[in-house]
Tab-separated table of C-alpha atoms and ligand atoms in Angstrom:
chain	number	residue	atom	x	y	z
A	1	UNK	CA	-0.083	0.004	0.073
A	2	UNK	CA	1.272	3.402	-0.903
A	3	UNK	CA	2.686	5.521	1.880
A	4	UNK	CA	2.305	2.989	4.537
A	5	UNK	CA	4.636	3.470	7.731
A	6	UNK	CA	5.102	0.870	10.274
A	7	UNK	CA	5.757	1.897	13.769
A	8	UNK	CA	7.579	-0.396	16.167
A	9	UNK	CA	6.016	0.768	19.192
A	10	UNK	CA	7.387	-1.139	22.223
A	11	UNK	CA	5.232	-0.682	25.106
A	12	UNK	CA	5.407	-1.013	28.606
A	13	UNK	CA	5.750	2.410	30.289
A	14	UNK	CA	4.166	1.725	33.732
A	15	UNK	CA	5.556	-1.517	33.790
A	16	UNK	CA	9.030	-2.812	33.401
A	17	UNK	CA	8.361	-5.692	31.207
A	18	UNK	CA	10.904	-8.104	29.786
A	19	UNK	CA	8.761	-9.583	26.979
A	20	UNK	CA	9.690	-9.023	23.586
A	21	UNK	CA	6.970	-6.787	22.053
A	22	UNK	CA	5.957	-6.558	18.531
A	23	UNK	CA	4.298	-3.779	16.597
A	24	UNK	CA	1.014	-2.312	18.387
A	25	UNK	CA	-2.249	-2.871	16.766
A	26	UNK	CA	-2.280	-0.060	14.202
A	27	UNK	CA	0.072	1.365	11.618
A	28	UNK	CA	-0.468	4.695	10.117
A	29	UNK	CA	-0.468	5.334	6.449
A	30	UNK	CA	0.302	8.914	6.156
A	31	UNK	CA	1.367	9.595	2.739
A	32	UNK	CA	2.624	13.366	3.067
A	33	UNK	CA	1.050	15.019	-0.025
A	34	UNK	CA	1.331	18.243	1.532
A	35	UNK	CA	1.117	20.481	-1.403
A	36	UNK	CA	3.367	23.606	-0.646
A	37	UNK	CA	3.018	22.391	3.118
A	38	UNK	CA	5.905	20.769	4.665
A	39	UNK	CA	5.786	17.548	6.650
A	40	UNK	CA	7.579	17.878	10.114
A	41	UNK	CA	8.271	14.408	11.809
A	42	UNK	CA	9.591	13.735	15.353
A	43	UNK	CA	10.273	10.448	16.846
A	44	UNK	CA	11.131	9.750	20.500
A	45	UNK	CA	10.875	7.395	23.191
A	46	UNK	CA	8.657	8.117	25.993
A	47	UNK	CA	6.318	6.217	28.200
A	48	UNK	CA	8.305	3.035	27.366
A	49	UNK	CA	7.088	3.304	23.852
A	50	UNK	CA	8.103	4.820	20.449
A	51	UNK	CA	6.176	7.814	19.372
A	52	UNK	CA	6.043	9.347	16.001
A	53	UNK	CA	4.266	12.789	15.685
A	54	UNK	CA	3.997	14.296	11.960
A	55	UNK	CA	2.529	17.738	11.513
A	56	UNK	CA	2.117	20.070	8.650
A	57	UNK	CA	2.163	23.858	8.479
A	58	UNK	CA	4.122	26.834	9.512
A	59	UNK	CA	4.281	26.382	13.415
A	60	UNK	CA	4.620	22.492	13.215
A	61	UNK	CA	8.055	22.407	14.426
A	62	UNK	CA	7.852	24.320	17.541
A	63	UNK	CA	4.432	22.981	18.173
A	64	UNK	CA	5.775	19.223	17.926
A	65	UNK	CA	8.454	20.113	20.447
A	66	UNK	CA	6.074	21.430	22.819
A	67	UNK	CA	3.847	18.523	22.552
A	68	UNK	CA	6.970	16.037	23.055
A	69	UNK	CA	7.822	18.040	26.267
A	70	UNK	CA	4.474	17.842	27.650
A	71	UNK	CA	4.458	14.099	27.096
A	72	UNK	CA	7.715	13.744	28.959
A	73	UNK	CA	6.206	15.843	31.656
A	74	UNK	CA	3.303	13.610	32.160
A	75	UNK	CA	5.460	10.494	32.001
A	76	UNK	CA	7.467	11.878	35.040
A	77	UNK	CA	3.985	12.151	36.722
A	78	UNK	CA	2.532	8.689	36.114
A	79	UNK	CA	5.497	6.038	35.857
A	80	UNK	CA	4.731	3.224	38.338
A	81	UNK	CA	8.551	2.273	38.803
A	82	UNK	CA	10.208	6.015	38.872
A	83	UNK	CA	10.442	6.615	42.500
A	84	UNK	CA	9.958	10.380	41.762
A	85	UNK	CA	6.577	9.970	40.136
A	86	UNK	CA	3.257	10.959	41.678
A	87	UNK	CA	1.712	7.614	41.154
A	88	UNK	CA	5.040	6.236	42.686
A	89	UNK	CA	4.327	8.277	45.945
A	90	UNK	CA	0.609	7.531	45.972
A	91	UNK	CA	1.640	3.666	45.647
A	92	UNK	CA	3.915	4.186	48.684
A	93	UNK	CA	2.285	6.300	51.084
A	94	UNK	CA	1.174	3.689	53.532
A	95	UNK	CA	-2.534	4.776	53.333
A	96	UNK	CA	-1.738	8.296	53.860
A	97	UNK	CA	-3.215	11.229	51.356
A	98	UNK	CA	-0.776	12.396	48.820
A	99	UNK	CA	-1.189	15.952	47.171
A	100	UNK	CA	-0.958	15.596	43.510
A	101	UNK	CA	-1.120	17.683	40.316
A	102	UNK	CA	-4.330	18.808	38.680
A	103	UNK	CA	-3.701	16.389	35.708
A	104	UNK	CA	-2.899	13.350	38.069
A	105	UNK	CA	-6.252	14.115	39.764
A	106	UNK	CA	-7.883	14.486	36.631
A	107	UNK	CA	-6.532	11.266	35.039
A	108	UNK	CA	-7.238	9.134	38.131
A	109	UNK	CA	-10.578	10.590	38.450
A	110	UNK	CA	-11.609	9.537	34.894
A	111	UNK	CA	-10.084	6.203	35.396
A	112	UNK	CA	-12.398	5.629	38.433
A	113	UNK	CA	-15.471	7.005	36.443
A	114	UNK	CA	-14.680	4.531	33.533
A	115	UNK	CA	-13.977	1.690	36.016
A	116	UNK	CA	-17.817	2.123	37.374
A	117	UNK	CA	-19.412	2.521	34.029
A	118	UNK	CA	-17.711	-0.452	32.643
A	119	UNK	CA	-18.754	-2.656	35.701
A	120	UNK	CA	-15.055	-2.966	36.979
A	121	UNK	CA	-13.741	-4.245	33.595
A	122	UNK	CA	-11.421	-1.219	33.814
A	123	UNK	CA	-9.524	-1.655	37.021
A	124	UNK	CA	-7.011	0.947	37.761
A	125	UNK	CA	-5.762	-0.946	40.790
A	126	UNK	CA	-5.095	-4.482	39.102
A	127	UNK	CA	-1.200	-3.864	39.324
A	128	UNK	CA	-0.490	-6.172	42.314
A	129	UNK	CA	-2.168	-8.920	40.399
A	130	UNK	CA	-0.087	-7.987	37.059
A	131	UNK	CA	2.868	-8.203	39.171
A	132	UNK	CA	1.795	-11.847	40.366
A	133	UNK	CA	1.721	-12.904	36.848
A	134	UNK	CA	5.266	-11.396	36.337
A	135	UNK	CA	4.132	-8.769	33.867
A	136	UNK	CA	6.105	-6.129	35.688
A	137	UNK	CA	9.343	-7.974	35.553
A	138	UNK	CA	11.197	-10.487	33.261
A	139	UNK	CA	9.994	-13.413	35.066
A	140	UNK	CA	6.589	-14.362	33.895
A	141	UNK	CA	4.921	-17.037	35.806
A	142	UNK	CA	1.654	-18.612	36.500
A	143	UNK	CA	0.653	-17.782	40.222
A	144	UNK	CA	-1.055	-20.126	42.390
A	145	UNK	CA	-4.869	-19.562	42.840
A	146	UNK	CA	-4.450	-18.541	46.522
A	147	UNK	CA	-1.735	-15.968	45.505
A	148	UNK	CA	-4.031	-14.424	42.956
A	149	UNK	CA	-6.864	-14.500	45.632
A	150	UNK	CA	-4.666	-12.734	48.243
A	151	UNK	CA	-3.805	-10.000	45.542
A	152	UNK	CA	-7.362	-9.608	44.608
A	153	UNK	CA	-8.301	-8.729	47.946
A	154	UNK	CA	-6.729	-5.389	47.713
A	155	UNK	CA	-8.026	-4.751	44.335
A	156	UNK	CA	-10.883	-2.452	43.788
A	157	UNK	CA	-11.434	1.031	42.277
A	158	UNK	CA	-13.555	1.902	45.511
A	159	UNK	CA	-10.455	1.670	47.653
A	160	UNK	CA	-8.928	4.863	45.818
A	161	UNK	CA	-10.197	8.193	47.342
A	162	UNK	CA	-9.761	11.462	45.513
A	163	UNK	CA	-10.368	14.427	47.619
A	164	UNK	CA	-9.313	18.134	47.160
A	165	UNK	CA	-6.204	17.594	45.213
A	166	UNK	CA	-5.208	14.551	47.143
A	167	UNK	CA	-5.112	10.589	46.450
A	168	UNK	CA	-5.334	8.191	49.181
A	169	UNK	CA	-5.263	4.478	48.721
A	170	UNK	CA	-6.370	1.816	51.197
A	171	UNK	CA	-3.692	-0.218	52.462
A	172	UNK	CA	-2.200	-2.744	50.041
A	173	UNK	CA	-3.928	-0.913	46.863
A	174	UNK	CA	-1.838	0.471	44.111
A	175	UNK	CA	-2.598	2.349	41.089
A	176	UNK	CA	-1.502	1.613	37.442
A	177	UNK	CA	-2.536	4.001	34.806
A	178	UNK	CA	-1.057	1.979	31.936
A	179	UNK	CA	-4.472	1.412	30.337
A	180	UNK	CA	-5.331	5.163	30.120
A	181	UNK	CA	-2.223	7.245	30.339
A	182	UNK	CA	-1.430	7.159	26.685
A	183	UNK	CA	-4.609	8.255	25.776
A	184	UNK	CA	-4.815	11.219	27.976
A	185	UNK	CA	-1.252	12.185	26.822
A	186	UNK	CA	-2.530	12.181	23.202
A	187	UNK	CA	-5.319	14.467	23.834
A	188	UNK	CA	-3.012	16.788	25.431
A	189	UNK	CA	-0.528	16.667	22.649
A	190	UNK	CA	-3.378	17.225	20.100
A	191	UNK	CA	-4.558	20.232	22.222
A	192	UNK	CA	-1.039	21.732	22.034
A	193	UNK	CA	-0.853	21.288	18.360
A	194	UNK	CA	-4.144	22.928	17.743
A	195	UNK	CA	-3.321	25.888	20.052
A	196	UNK	CA	-0.298	26.422	17.941
A	197	UNK	CA	-2.380	26.638	14.728
A	198	UNK	CA	-1.696	23.188	13.535
A	199	UNK	CA	-4.645	21.851	11.624
A	200	UNK	CA	-3.145	18.585	10.116
A	201	UNK	CA	-1.265	15.988	12.030
A	202	UNK	CA	-1.243	12.516	12.958
A	203	UNK	CA	0.494	11.260	16.227
A	204	UNK	CA	1.415	7.873	16.842
A	205	UNK	CA	1.810	7.246	20.502
A	206	UNK	CA	3.165	3.736	20.762
A	207	UNK	CA	0.279	2.535	18.459
A	208	UNK	CA	-2.432	4.522	19.646
A	209	UNK	CA	-3.013	6.902	16.731
A	210	UNK	CA	-4.649	10.252	17.348
A	211	UNK	CA	-5.515	12.543	14.078
A	212	UNK	CA	-5.807	16.333	14.061
A	213	UNK	CA	-7.850	17.388	11.319
A	214	UNK	CA	-7.502	15.461	7.919
A	215	UNK	CA	-4.361	15.285	5.664
A	216	UNK	CA	-3.155	18.555	4.173
A	217	UNK	CA	-4.895	17.824	0.817
A	218	UNK	CA	-8.188	17.170	2.685
A	219	UNK	CA	-8.560	13.484	2.437
A	220	UNK	CA	-8.948	11.243	5.589
A	221	UNK	CA	-5.990	9.650	7.231
A	222	UNK	CA	-5.717	5.807	6.626
A	223	UNK	CA	-4.914	4.052	9.721
A	224	UNK	CA	-3.992	0.327	9.498
A	225	UNK	CA	-5.828	-2.135	11.634
A	226	UNK	CA	-3.319	-5.025	12.476
A	227	UNK	CA	-3.964	-8.684	12.076
A	228	UNK	CA	-3.579	-10.010	15.453
A	229	UNK	CA	-2.547	-13.402	14.078
A	230	UNK	CA	0.040	-12.537	11.498
A	231	UNK	CA	1.175	-8.833	12.174
A	232	UNK	CA	0.205	-8.079	8.790
A	233	UNK	CA	-2.430	-5.227	8.068
A	234	UNK	CA	-5.970	-6.504	8.128
A	235	UNK	CA	-7.926	-3.452	7.056
A	236	UNK	CA	-7.804	0.295	6.859
A	237	UNK	CA	-9.719	2.854	8.899
A	238	UNK	CA	-10.330	6.312	7.448
A	239	UNK	CA	-10.544	9.063	9.785
A	240	UNK	CA	-10.168	12.624	10.686
A	241	UNK	CA	-10.068	14.537	14.080
A	242	UNK	CA	-10.242	11.362	15.740
A	243	UNK	CA	-8.292	8.781	18.058
A	244	UNK	CA	-7.968	4.817	17.191
A	245	UNK	CA	-6.678	2.756	19.901
A	246	UNK	CA	-6.330	-1.050	20.025
A	247	UNK	CA	-5.865	-3.322	22.909
A	248	UNK	CA	-5.074	-7.296	22.584
A	249	UNK	CA	-3.127	-9.739	24.114
A	250	UNK	CA	-1.155	-10.786	21.000
A	251	UNK	CA	1.661	-8.477	21.883
A	252	UNK	CA	2.591	-8.593	25.428
A	253	UNK	CA	2.209	-11.980	26.523
A	254	UNK	CA	4.020	-15.198	27.636
A	255	UNK	CA	3.476	-18.812	26.918
A	256	UNK	CA	3.170	-21.101	30.036
A	257	UNK	CA	4.630	-24.549	30.440
A	258	UNK	CA	1.440	-25.950	29.466
A	259	UNK	CA	1.815	-24.273	26.136
A	260	UNK	CA	-1.147	-21.807	27.034
A	261	UNK	CA	-0.788	-17.942	26.047
A	262	UNK	CA	-1.229	-15.527	28.819
A	263	UNK	CA	-1.723	-11.785	27.929
A	264	UNK	CA	-0.903	-8.735	29.785
A	265	UNK	CA	-4.627	-7.500	30.191
A	266	UNK	CA	-6.199	-9.175	33.285
A	267	UNK	CA	-9.706	-9.914	33.990
A	268	UNK	CA	-10.320	-8.235	37.465
A	269	UNK	CA	-13.189	-10.679	38.189
A	270	UNK	CA	-10.795	-13.653	37.941
A	271	UNK	CA	-7.241	-12.310	38.296
A	272	UNK	CA	-6.259	-14.074	35.120
A	273	UNK	CA	-5.332	-12.851	32.019
A	274	UNK	CA	-8.224	-12.300	29.460
A	275	UNK	CA	-9.244	-15.606	27.741
A	276	UNK	CA	-12.537	-14.950	26.360
A	277	UNK	CA	-12.282	-15.453	22.456
A	278	UNK	CA	-11.311	-11.701	21.469
A	279	UNK	CA	-8.124	-11.334	19.755
A	280	UNK	CA	-8.341	-7.347	19.671
A	281	UNK	CA	-10.370	-4.472	20.246
A	282	UNK	CA	-10.075	-0.985	18.373
A	283	UNK	CA	-12.064	1.900	19.602
A	284	UNK	CA	-12.496	5.041	17.543
A	285	UNK	CA	-13.737	8.366	19.092
A	286	UNK	CA	-13.002	11.893	19.207
A	287	UNK	CA	-10.909	11.457	22.580
A	288	UNK	CA	-7.869	9.547	23.153
A	289	UNK	CA	-8.571	8.901	26.710
A	290	UNK	CA	-11.943	7.481	26.230
A	291	UNK	CA	-10.473	5.284	23.319
A	292	UNK	CA	-7.750	4.015	25.466
A	293	UNK	CA	-9.984	3.269	28.728
A	294	UNK	CA	-12.463	1.385	26.525
A	295	UNK	CA	-10.292	-0.569	24.371
A	296	UNK	CA	-8.938	-2.186	27.735
A	297	UNK	CA	-12.345	-2.540	29.268
A	298	UNK	CA	-14.225	-3.926	26.057
A	299	UNK	CA	-11.230	-6.379	25.703
A	300	UNK	CA	-11.958	-7.680	29.181
A	301	UNK	CA	-15.736	-7.785	28.787
A	302	UNK	CA	-15.702	-9.948	25.616
A	303	UNK	CA	-17.776	-9.898	22.468
A	304	UNK	CA	-21.469	-9.862	23.730
A	305	UNK	CA	-20.951	-7.511	26.791
A	306	UNK	CA	-18.726	-5.219	24.368
A	307	UNK	CA	-21.777	-5.099	22.052
A	308	UNK	CA	-24.182	-4.391	24.772
A	309	UNK	CA	-21.924	-1.541	26.167
A	310	UNK	CA	-21.832	-0.008	22.796
A	311	UNK	CA	-25.628	-0.123	22.335
A	312	UNK	CA	-26.078	1.462	25.884
A	313	UNK	CA	-23.340	4.084	25.884
A	314	UNK	CA	-22.625	5.029	22.118
A	315	UNK	CA	-20.280	7.968	21.591
A	316	UNK	CA	-17.716	5.700	20.215
A	317	UNK	CA	-17.262	3.108	17.608
A	318	UNK	CA	-15.419	-0.152	17.755
A	319	UNK	CA	-13.822	-3.137	15.599
A	320	UNK	CA	-13.390	-6.220	17.387
A	321	UNK	CA	-11.694	-9.171	15.757
A	322	UNK	CA	-12.163	-12.716	17.364
A	323	UNK	CA	-9.778	-15.711	17.904
A	324	UNK	CA	-11.701	-17.566	15.217
A	325	UNK	CA	-11.003	-15.070	12.764
A	326	UNK	CA	-14.310	-12.895	12.554
A	327	UNK	CA	-14.702	-9.172	12.576
A	328	UNK	CA	-17.427	-7.025	14.313
A	329	UNK	CA	-17.743	-3.397	13.213
A	330	UNK	CA	-20.146	-0.939	14.575
A	331	UNK	CA	-22.400	0.710	11.930
A	332	UNK	CA	-20.924	4.227	12.679
A	333	UNK	CA	-17.423	3.208	11.224
A	334	UNK	CA	-18.508	0.556	8.607
A	335	UNK	CA	-18.110	3.030	5.707
A	336	UNK	CA	-14.831	4.282	6.909
A	337	UNK	CA	-13.516	0.740	7.132
A	338	UNK	CA	-12.205	-1.637	4.462
A	339	UNK	CA	-10.248	-5.025	4.430
A	340	UNK	CA	-7.100	-5.225	2.664
A	341	UNK	CA	-6.198	-7.326	-0.317
A	342	UNK	CA	-5.839	-10.853	0.906
A	343	UNK	CA	-8.460	-10.569	3.644
A	344	UNK	CA	-11.568	-10.093	1.482
A	345	UNK	CA	-12.830	-13.551	2.768
A	346	UNK	CA	-12.927	-12.448	6.207
A	347	UNK	CA	-16.434	-12.475	7.686
A	348	UNK	CA	-17.671	-8.889	8.773
A	349	UNK	CA	-20.338	-8.719	11.065
A	350	UNK	CA	-21.959	-5.075	11.317
A	351	UNK	CA	-23.058	-4.343	14.961
A	352	UNK	CA	-26.308	-2.346	14.598
A	353	UNK	CA	-28.197	-0.193	17.312
A	354	UNK	CA	-31.270	-2.375	16.789
B	1	ADP	P1	-1.561	-1.285	25.864
B	1	ADP	O1	-0.953	-0.519	27.293
B	1	ADP	O2	-0.954	-2.445	25.351
B	1	ADP	O3	-1.842	-0.178	24.975
B	1	ADP	P2	-4.039	-1.160	27.189
B	1	ADP	O4	-4.253	0.262	27.170
B	1	ADP	O5	-5.145	-1.998	26.975
B	1	ADP	O6	-2.891	-1.543	26.193
B	1	ADP	O7	-3.306	-1.089	28.602
B	1	ADP	C1	-2.797	-2.463	29.113
B	1	ADP	C2	-2.086	-2.062	30.463
B	1	ADP	O8	-3.206	-1.738	31.590
B	1	ADP	C3	-1.494	-3.492	31.168
B	1	ADP	O9	-0.061	-3.469	30.582
B	1	ADP	C4	-1.522	-3.089	32.556
B	1	ADP	O10	-0.578	-2.198	32.810
B	1	ADP	C5	-2.860	-2.524	32.613
B	1	ADP	N1	-4.035	-3.458	33.011
B	1	ADP	C6	-4.015	-4.639	32.742
B	1	ADP	N2	-5.250	-5.246	33.053
B	1	ADP	C7	-6.019	-4.068	33.117
B	1	ADP	C8	-7.583	-3.878	33.602
B	1	ADP	N3	-8.378	-4.840	33.563
B	1	ADP	N4	-7.909	-2.463	34.001
B	1	ADP	C9	-7.074	-1.492	33.831
B	1	ADP	N5	-5.808	-1.656	33.479
B	1	ADP	C10	-5.288	-3.058	33.099
B	2	MG	MG1	-6.343	1.263	26.779
């Protein structure tokens, strides 16, 4: 395909994870046909992932630098491993309130609202369970049932209290914003670009794609949807002014001694890695943080609950790929989605409002 770029976004910002990580779920096809407008591109490593920002127009260069600085600043607030971060302080405060910045308060509050909305599928306190599975270190392992049960006892978004600029965690509880932080960071970057007069840009935030406007020639950005089984590009989503975020367990996982595959997204109901027949969930909406929260939560929910959630909440579109190779596309995005050559035979189900 013409103009396709493939990013190798390694991910694991909030966690130090030794798994070999392949591409994230999306690749951006941003053919720079800018006419007299020049493309400025910037690649950097932050939040344990490769980011590539491309922007067009006069102020693009300085706007990109400001956006990068902002991302680095947010990373410094939310890392779970950096002892200087606010989240680290919150996680090691022994049950005492910790004063945090406005953006940390906002992101944690958002994560709590989304946890409630998704019936706990998004669970920003899952971190201790993730650690038991070794996703935070090089030592992946299958924990004993009693160990998972012990860890789960301290998991629960209702154990997080946000009050007057402080966050308090009940004893034994830890926060991990890994499922939502990059989306929030992307929204911040988009806002900075707009404030600087940039009307056309494409941000690849370790696989989360966020588009400002359309391409300089007015056509939509073409975002590749990755085949969770082969790593190829399965289809193309055409968007403008939108975020496109994928979650799946085909990138960060380990294979147990029993040959079973264990992914890095945990079902908070069981404490086990998600294993519900979904291979990936892609969410498309105007807001990166909503896409990020939902891609993780809908992946936990599985096909039927995800469809129900979409019908009840709307405000976003989604593309689900199941492990048996079927595709489910919500009706709002069906006309902007097309299968790539070689994938024409894939079964595509359109999910409708009814
Ligand atoms: P990625 O980080 O691969 O883009 P996600 O946005 O889906 O994918 O976030 C996955 C990360 O979120 C995990 O690495 C872990 O830190 C954290 N996590 C795992 N399970 C959950 C869950 N049920 N709710 C919230 N966060 C989770
Ligand atoms: Mg997410």
